[in-house]
mmCIF file of C-alpha atoms in Angstrom:
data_model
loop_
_atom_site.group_PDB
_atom_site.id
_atom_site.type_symbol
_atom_site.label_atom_id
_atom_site.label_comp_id
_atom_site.label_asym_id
_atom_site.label_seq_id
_atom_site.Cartn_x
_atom_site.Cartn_y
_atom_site.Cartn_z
ATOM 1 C CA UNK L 1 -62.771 -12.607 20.402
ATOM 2 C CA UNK L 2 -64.696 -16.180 20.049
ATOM 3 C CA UNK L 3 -67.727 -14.318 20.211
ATOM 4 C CA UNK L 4 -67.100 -12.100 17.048
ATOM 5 C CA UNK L 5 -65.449 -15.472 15.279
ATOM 6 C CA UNK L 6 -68.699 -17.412 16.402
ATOM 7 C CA UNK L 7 -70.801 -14.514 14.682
ATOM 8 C CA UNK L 8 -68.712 -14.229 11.631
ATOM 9 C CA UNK L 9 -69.211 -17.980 10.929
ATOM 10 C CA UNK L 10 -72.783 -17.389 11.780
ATOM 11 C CA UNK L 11 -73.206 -15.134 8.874
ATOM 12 C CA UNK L 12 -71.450 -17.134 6.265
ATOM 13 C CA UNK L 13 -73.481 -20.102 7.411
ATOM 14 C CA UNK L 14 -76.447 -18.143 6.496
ATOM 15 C CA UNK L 15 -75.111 -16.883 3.245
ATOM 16 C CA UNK L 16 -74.573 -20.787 2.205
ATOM 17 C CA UNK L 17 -71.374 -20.613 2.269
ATOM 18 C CA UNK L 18 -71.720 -24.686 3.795
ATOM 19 C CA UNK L 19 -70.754 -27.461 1.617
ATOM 20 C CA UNK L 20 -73.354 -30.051 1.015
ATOM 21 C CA UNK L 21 -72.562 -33.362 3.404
ATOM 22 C CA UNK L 22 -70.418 -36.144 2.173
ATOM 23 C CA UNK L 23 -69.829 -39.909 3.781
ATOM 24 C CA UNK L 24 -68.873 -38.796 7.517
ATOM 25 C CA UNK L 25 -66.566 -41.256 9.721
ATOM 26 C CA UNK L 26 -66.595 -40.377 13.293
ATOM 27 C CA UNK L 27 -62.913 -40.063 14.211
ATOM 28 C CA UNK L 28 -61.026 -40.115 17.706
ATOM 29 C CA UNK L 29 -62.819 -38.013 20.575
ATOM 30 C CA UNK L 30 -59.651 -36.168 20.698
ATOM 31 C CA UNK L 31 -57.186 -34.509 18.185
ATOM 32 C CA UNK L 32 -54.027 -32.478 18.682
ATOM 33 C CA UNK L 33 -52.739 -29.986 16.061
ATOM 34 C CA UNK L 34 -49.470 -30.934 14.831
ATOM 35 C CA UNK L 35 -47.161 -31.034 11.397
ATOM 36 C CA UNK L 36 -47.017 -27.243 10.798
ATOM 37 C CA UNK L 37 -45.322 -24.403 12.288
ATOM 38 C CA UNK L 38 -47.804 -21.661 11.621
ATOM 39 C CA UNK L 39 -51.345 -21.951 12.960
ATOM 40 C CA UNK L 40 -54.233 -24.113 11.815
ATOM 41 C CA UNK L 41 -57.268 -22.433 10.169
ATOM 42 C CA UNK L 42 -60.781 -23.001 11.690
ATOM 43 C CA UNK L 43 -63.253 -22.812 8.409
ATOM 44 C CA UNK L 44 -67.008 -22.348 8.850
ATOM 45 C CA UNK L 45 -67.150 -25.054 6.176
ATOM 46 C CA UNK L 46 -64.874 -28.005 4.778
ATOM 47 C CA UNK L 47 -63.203 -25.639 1.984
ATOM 48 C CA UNK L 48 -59.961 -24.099 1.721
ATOM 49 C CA UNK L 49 -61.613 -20.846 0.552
ATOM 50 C CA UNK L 50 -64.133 -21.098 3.516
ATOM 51 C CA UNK L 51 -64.136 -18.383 6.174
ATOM 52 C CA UNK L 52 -61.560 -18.817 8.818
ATOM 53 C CA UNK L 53 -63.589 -18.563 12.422
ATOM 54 C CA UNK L 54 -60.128 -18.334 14.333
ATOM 55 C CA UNK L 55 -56.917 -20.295 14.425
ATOM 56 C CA UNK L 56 -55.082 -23.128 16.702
ATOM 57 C CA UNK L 57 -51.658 -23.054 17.628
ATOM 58 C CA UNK L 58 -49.216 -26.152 17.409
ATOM 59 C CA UNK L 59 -49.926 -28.595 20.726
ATOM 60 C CA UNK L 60 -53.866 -27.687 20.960
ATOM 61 C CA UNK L 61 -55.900 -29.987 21.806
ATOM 62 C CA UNK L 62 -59.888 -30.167 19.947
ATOM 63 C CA UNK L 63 -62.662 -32.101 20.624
ATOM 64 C CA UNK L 64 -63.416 -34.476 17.362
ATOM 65 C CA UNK L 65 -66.832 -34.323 15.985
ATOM 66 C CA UNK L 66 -66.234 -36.394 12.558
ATOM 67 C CA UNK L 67 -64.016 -36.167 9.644
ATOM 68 C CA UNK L 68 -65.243 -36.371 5.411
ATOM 69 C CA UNK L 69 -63.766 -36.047 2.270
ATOM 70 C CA UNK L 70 -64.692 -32.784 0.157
ATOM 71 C CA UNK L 71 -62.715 -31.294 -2.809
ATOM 72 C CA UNK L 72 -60.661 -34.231 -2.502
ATOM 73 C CA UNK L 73 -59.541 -33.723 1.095
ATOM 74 C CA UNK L 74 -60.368 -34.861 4.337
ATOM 75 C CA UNK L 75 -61.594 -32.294 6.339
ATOM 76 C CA UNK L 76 -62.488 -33.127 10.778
ATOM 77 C CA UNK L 77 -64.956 -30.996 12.127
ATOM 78 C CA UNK L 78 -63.760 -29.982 15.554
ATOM 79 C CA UNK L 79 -64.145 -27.470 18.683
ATOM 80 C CA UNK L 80 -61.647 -26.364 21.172
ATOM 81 C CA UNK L 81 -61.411 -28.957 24.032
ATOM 82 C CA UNK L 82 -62.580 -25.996 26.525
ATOM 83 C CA UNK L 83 -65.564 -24.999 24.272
ATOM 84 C CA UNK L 84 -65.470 -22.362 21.307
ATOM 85 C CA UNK L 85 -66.905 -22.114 17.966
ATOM 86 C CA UNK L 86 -67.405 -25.313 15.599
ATOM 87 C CA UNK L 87 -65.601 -25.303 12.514
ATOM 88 C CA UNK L 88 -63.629 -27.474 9.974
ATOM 89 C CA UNK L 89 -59.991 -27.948 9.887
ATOM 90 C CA UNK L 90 -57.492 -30.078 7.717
ATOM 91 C CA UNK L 91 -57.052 -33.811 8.736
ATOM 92 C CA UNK L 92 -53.657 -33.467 7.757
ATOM 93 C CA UNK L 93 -52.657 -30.907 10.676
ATOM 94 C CA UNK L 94 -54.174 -33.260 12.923
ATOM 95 C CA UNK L 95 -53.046 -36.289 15.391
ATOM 96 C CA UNK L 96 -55.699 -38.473 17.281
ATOM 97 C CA UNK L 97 -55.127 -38.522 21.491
ATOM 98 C CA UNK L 98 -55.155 -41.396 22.981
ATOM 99 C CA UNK L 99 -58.101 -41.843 25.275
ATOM 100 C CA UNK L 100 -55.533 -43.315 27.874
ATOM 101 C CA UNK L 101 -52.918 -40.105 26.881
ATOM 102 C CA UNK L 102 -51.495 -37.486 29.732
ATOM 103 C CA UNK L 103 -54.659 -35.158 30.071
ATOM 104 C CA UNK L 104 -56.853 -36.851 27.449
ATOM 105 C CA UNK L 105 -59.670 -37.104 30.089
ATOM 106 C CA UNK L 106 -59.493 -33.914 31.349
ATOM 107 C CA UNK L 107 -59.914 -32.244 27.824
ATOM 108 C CA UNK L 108 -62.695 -33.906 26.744
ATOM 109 C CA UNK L 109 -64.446 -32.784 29.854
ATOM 110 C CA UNK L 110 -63.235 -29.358 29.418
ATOM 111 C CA UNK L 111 -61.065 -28.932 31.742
ATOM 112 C CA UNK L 112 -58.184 -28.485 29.903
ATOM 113 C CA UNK L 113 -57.343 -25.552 27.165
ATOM 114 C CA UNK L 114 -54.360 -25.691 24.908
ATOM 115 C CA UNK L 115 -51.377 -27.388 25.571
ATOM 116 C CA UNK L 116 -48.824 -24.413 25.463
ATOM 117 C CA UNK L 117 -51.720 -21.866 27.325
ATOM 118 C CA UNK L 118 -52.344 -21.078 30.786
ATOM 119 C CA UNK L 119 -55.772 -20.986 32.198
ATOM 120 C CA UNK L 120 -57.668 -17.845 30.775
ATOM 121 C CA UNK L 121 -60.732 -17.697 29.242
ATOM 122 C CA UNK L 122 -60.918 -20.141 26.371
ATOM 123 C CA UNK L 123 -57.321 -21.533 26.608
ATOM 124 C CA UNK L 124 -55.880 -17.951 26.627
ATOM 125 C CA UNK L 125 -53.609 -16.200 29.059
ATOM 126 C CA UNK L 126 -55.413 -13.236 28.994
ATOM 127 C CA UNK L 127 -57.743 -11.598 26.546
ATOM 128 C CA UNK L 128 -59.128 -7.485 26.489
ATOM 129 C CA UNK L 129 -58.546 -4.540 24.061
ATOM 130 C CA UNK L 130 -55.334 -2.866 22.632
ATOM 131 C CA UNK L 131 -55.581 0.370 20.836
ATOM 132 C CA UNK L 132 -55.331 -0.358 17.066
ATOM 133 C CA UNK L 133 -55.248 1.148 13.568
ATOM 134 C CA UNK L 134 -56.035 0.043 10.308
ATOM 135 C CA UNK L 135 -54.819 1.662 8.032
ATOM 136 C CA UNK L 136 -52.415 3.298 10.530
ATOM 137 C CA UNK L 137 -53.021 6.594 9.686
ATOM 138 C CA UNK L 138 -56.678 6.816 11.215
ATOM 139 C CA UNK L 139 -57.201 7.357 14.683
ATOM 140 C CA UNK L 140 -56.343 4.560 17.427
ATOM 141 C CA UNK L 141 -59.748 2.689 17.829
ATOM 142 C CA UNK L 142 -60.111 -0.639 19.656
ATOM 143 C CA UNK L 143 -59.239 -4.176 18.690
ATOM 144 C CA UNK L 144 -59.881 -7.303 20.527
ATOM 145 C CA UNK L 145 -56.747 -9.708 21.680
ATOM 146 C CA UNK L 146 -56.202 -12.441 22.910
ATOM 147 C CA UNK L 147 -52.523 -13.899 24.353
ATOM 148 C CA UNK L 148 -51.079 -17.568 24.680
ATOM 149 C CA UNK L 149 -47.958 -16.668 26.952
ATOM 150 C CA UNK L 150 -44.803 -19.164 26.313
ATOM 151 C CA UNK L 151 -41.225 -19.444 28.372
ATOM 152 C CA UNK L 152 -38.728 -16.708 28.152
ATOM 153 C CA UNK L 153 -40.612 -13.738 26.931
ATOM 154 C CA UNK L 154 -42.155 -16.096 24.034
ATOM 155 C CA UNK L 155 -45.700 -15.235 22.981
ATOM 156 C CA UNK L 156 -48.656 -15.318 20.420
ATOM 157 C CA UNK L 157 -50.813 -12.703 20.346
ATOM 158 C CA UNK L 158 -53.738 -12.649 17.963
ATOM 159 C CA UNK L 159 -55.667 -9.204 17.327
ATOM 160 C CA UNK L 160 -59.644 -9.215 15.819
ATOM 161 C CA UNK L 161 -59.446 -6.668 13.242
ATOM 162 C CA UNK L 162 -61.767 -3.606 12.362
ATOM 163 C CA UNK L 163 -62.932 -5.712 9.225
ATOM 164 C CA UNK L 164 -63.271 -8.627 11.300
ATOM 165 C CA UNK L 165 -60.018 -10.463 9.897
ATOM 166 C CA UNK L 166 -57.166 -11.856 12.688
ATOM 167 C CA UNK L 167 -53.730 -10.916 12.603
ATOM 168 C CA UNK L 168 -50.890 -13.020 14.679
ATOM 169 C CA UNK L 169 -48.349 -11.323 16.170
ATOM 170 C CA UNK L 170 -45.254 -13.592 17.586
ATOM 171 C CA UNK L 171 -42.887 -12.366 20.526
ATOM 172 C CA UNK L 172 -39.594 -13.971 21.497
ATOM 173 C CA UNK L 173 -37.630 -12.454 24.072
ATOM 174 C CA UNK L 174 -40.476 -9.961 25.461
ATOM 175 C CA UNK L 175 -40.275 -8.455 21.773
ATOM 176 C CA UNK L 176 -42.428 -8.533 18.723
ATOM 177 C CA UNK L 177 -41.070 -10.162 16.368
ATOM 178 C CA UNK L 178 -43.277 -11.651 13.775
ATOM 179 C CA UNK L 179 -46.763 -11.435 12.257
ATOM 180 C CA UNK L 180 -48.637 -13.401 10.023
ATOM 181 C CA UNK L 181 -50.419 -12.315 6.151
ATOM 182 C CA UNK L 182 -49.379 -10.574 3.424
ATOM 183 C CA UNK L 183 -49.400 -7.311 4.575
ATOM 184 C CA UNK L 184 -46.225 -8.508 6.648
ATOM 185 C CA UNK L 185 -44.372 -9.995 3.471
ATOM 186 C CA UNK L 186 -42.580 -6.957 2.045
ATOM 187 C CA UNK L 187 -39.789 -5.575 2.721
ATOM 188 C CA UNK L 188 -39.690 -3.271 6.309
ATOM 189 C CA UNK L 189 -43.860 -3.575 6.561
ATOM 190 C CA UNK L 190 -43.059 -5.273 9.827
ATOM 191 C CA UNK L 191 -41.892 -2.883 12.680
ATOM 192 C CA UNK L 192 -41.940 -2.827 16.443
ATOM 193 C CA UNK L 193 -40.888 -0.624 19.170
ATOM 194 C CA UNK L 194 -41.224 -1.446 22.759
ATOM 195 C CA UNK L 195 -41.464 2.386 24.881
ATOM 196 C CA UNK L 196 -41.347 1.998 28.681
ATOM 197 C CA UNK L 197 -44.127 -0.618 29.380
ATOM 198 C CA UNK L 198 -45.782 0.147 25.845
ATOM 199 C CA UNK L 199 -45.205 -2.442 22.713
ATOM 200 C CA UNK L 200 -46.296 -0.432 19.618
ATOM 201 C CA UNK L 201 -46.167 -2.899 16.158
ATOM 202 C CA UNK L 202 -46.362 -1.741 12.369
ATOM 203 C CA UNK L 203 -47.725 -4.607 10.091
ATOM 204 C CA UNK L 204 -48.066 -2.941 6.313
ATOM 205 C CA UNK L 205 -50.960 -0.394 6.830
ATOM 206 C CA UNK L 206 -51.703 -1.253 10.655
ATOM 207 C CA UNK L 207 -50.718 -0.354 13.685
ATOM 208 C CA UNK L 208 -51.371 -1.859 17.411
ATOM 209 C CA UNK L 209 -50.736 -0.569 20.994
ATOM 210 C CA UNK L 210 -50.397 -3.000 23.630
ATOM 211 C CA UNK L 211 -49.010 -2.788 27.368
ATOM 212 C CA UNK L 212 -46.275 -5.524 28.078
ATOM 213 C CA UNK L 213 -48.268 -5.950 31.312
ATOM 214 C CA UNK L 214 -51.248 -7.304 29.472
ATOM 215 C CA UNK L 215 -49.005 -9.849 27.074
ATOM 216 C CA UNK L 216 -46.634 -11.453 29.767
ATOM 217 C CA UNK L 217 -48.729 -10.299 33.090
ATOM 218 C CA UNK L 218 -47.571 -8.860 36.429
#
């Protein structure tokens, strides 16, 4: 999944889509997303209409590379403490670790993913492919996910997209419950069924296959 997000920011950086510099301060070694309750886009550039590389959940912790000002905010260019594409994010979604903080050192030498994950590859749980459509009436393909596991049958799964967008999928209770975008705004374009060991979820036009084995292990 970082791989495709790491190429798709790849290509916009050679399309331009990169902001000319501004005055750069360094920042702390060591942020932590906080002071939303959604996720916090990773842009290949520091621009709200920028190309979003992947997303950080609430309690992640990312490796400060120096904030600027641009379109009149202040945008911190950051990676995943574990590694991971570079990108831009909001300074406002941000708080600065202490060096001295739980962890801190541990981090910053990769050691440690996201706060809320276990110890998969990049700060995931687990990561593979789940059978997906999009629209949902065209034959099941395969999408890339990737899972951040929580207490009590809580989970975030986020799916790579045919077109190369992300979709979020939240579980509570070992059940889907909630996914992110537009196409999950209206009125009954959410929908999930769990079958036996099989989770299938409806979000507007799409549709996704995925073994409760591979979200919550065992």
């Amino acid at each position: 999944m970082r791989a495709s997000a790491l190429l798709a920011g790849l290509a916009a950086l050679l399309s331009g889509a990169v902001l000319p510099a501004t005055a750069q301060d360094a920042g702390p070694d060591l942020w932590e997303v906080r002071g939303l309750s959604t996720t916090l886009n990773l842009r290949v550039a520091p621009s709200i209409g920028a190309e979003v590389l992947m997303r950080f959940v609430p309690g992640e912790r990312l490796a400060g590379l120096g904030c600027r000002a641009v379109e009149g905010r202040e945008w911190c260019e950051v990676e995943a403490a574990d590694g991971g594409p570079r990108g831009f994010v909001l300074r406002d979604f941000l708080r600065a670790v202490p060096d001295d903080a739980p962890g801190a050192a541990a981090a910053l030498a990769g050691e440690a993913g996201p706060a809320t994950t276990g110890e998969g590859q990049g700060g995931f749980d687990a990561t593979g492919l789940l059978a997906c459509a999009a629209p949902a009436g065209l034959p099941l393909g395969d999408c890339a996910f990737a899972v951040i596991r929580g207490q009590g049958g809580e989970a975030l799964l986020s799916v790579t997209l045919p077109d190369g967008g992300l979709r979020l999928i939240r579980f509570a209770d070992g059940m889907a419950v909630q996914a992110d975008g537009e196409a999950a705004a209206a009125p009954g374009a959410f929908r999930a069924v769990r079958q036996g060991d099989l989770h299938r979820i409806f979000v507007g036009d799409e549709r996704f296959e995925i073994s409760h084995g591979a979200l919550f292990g065992g």
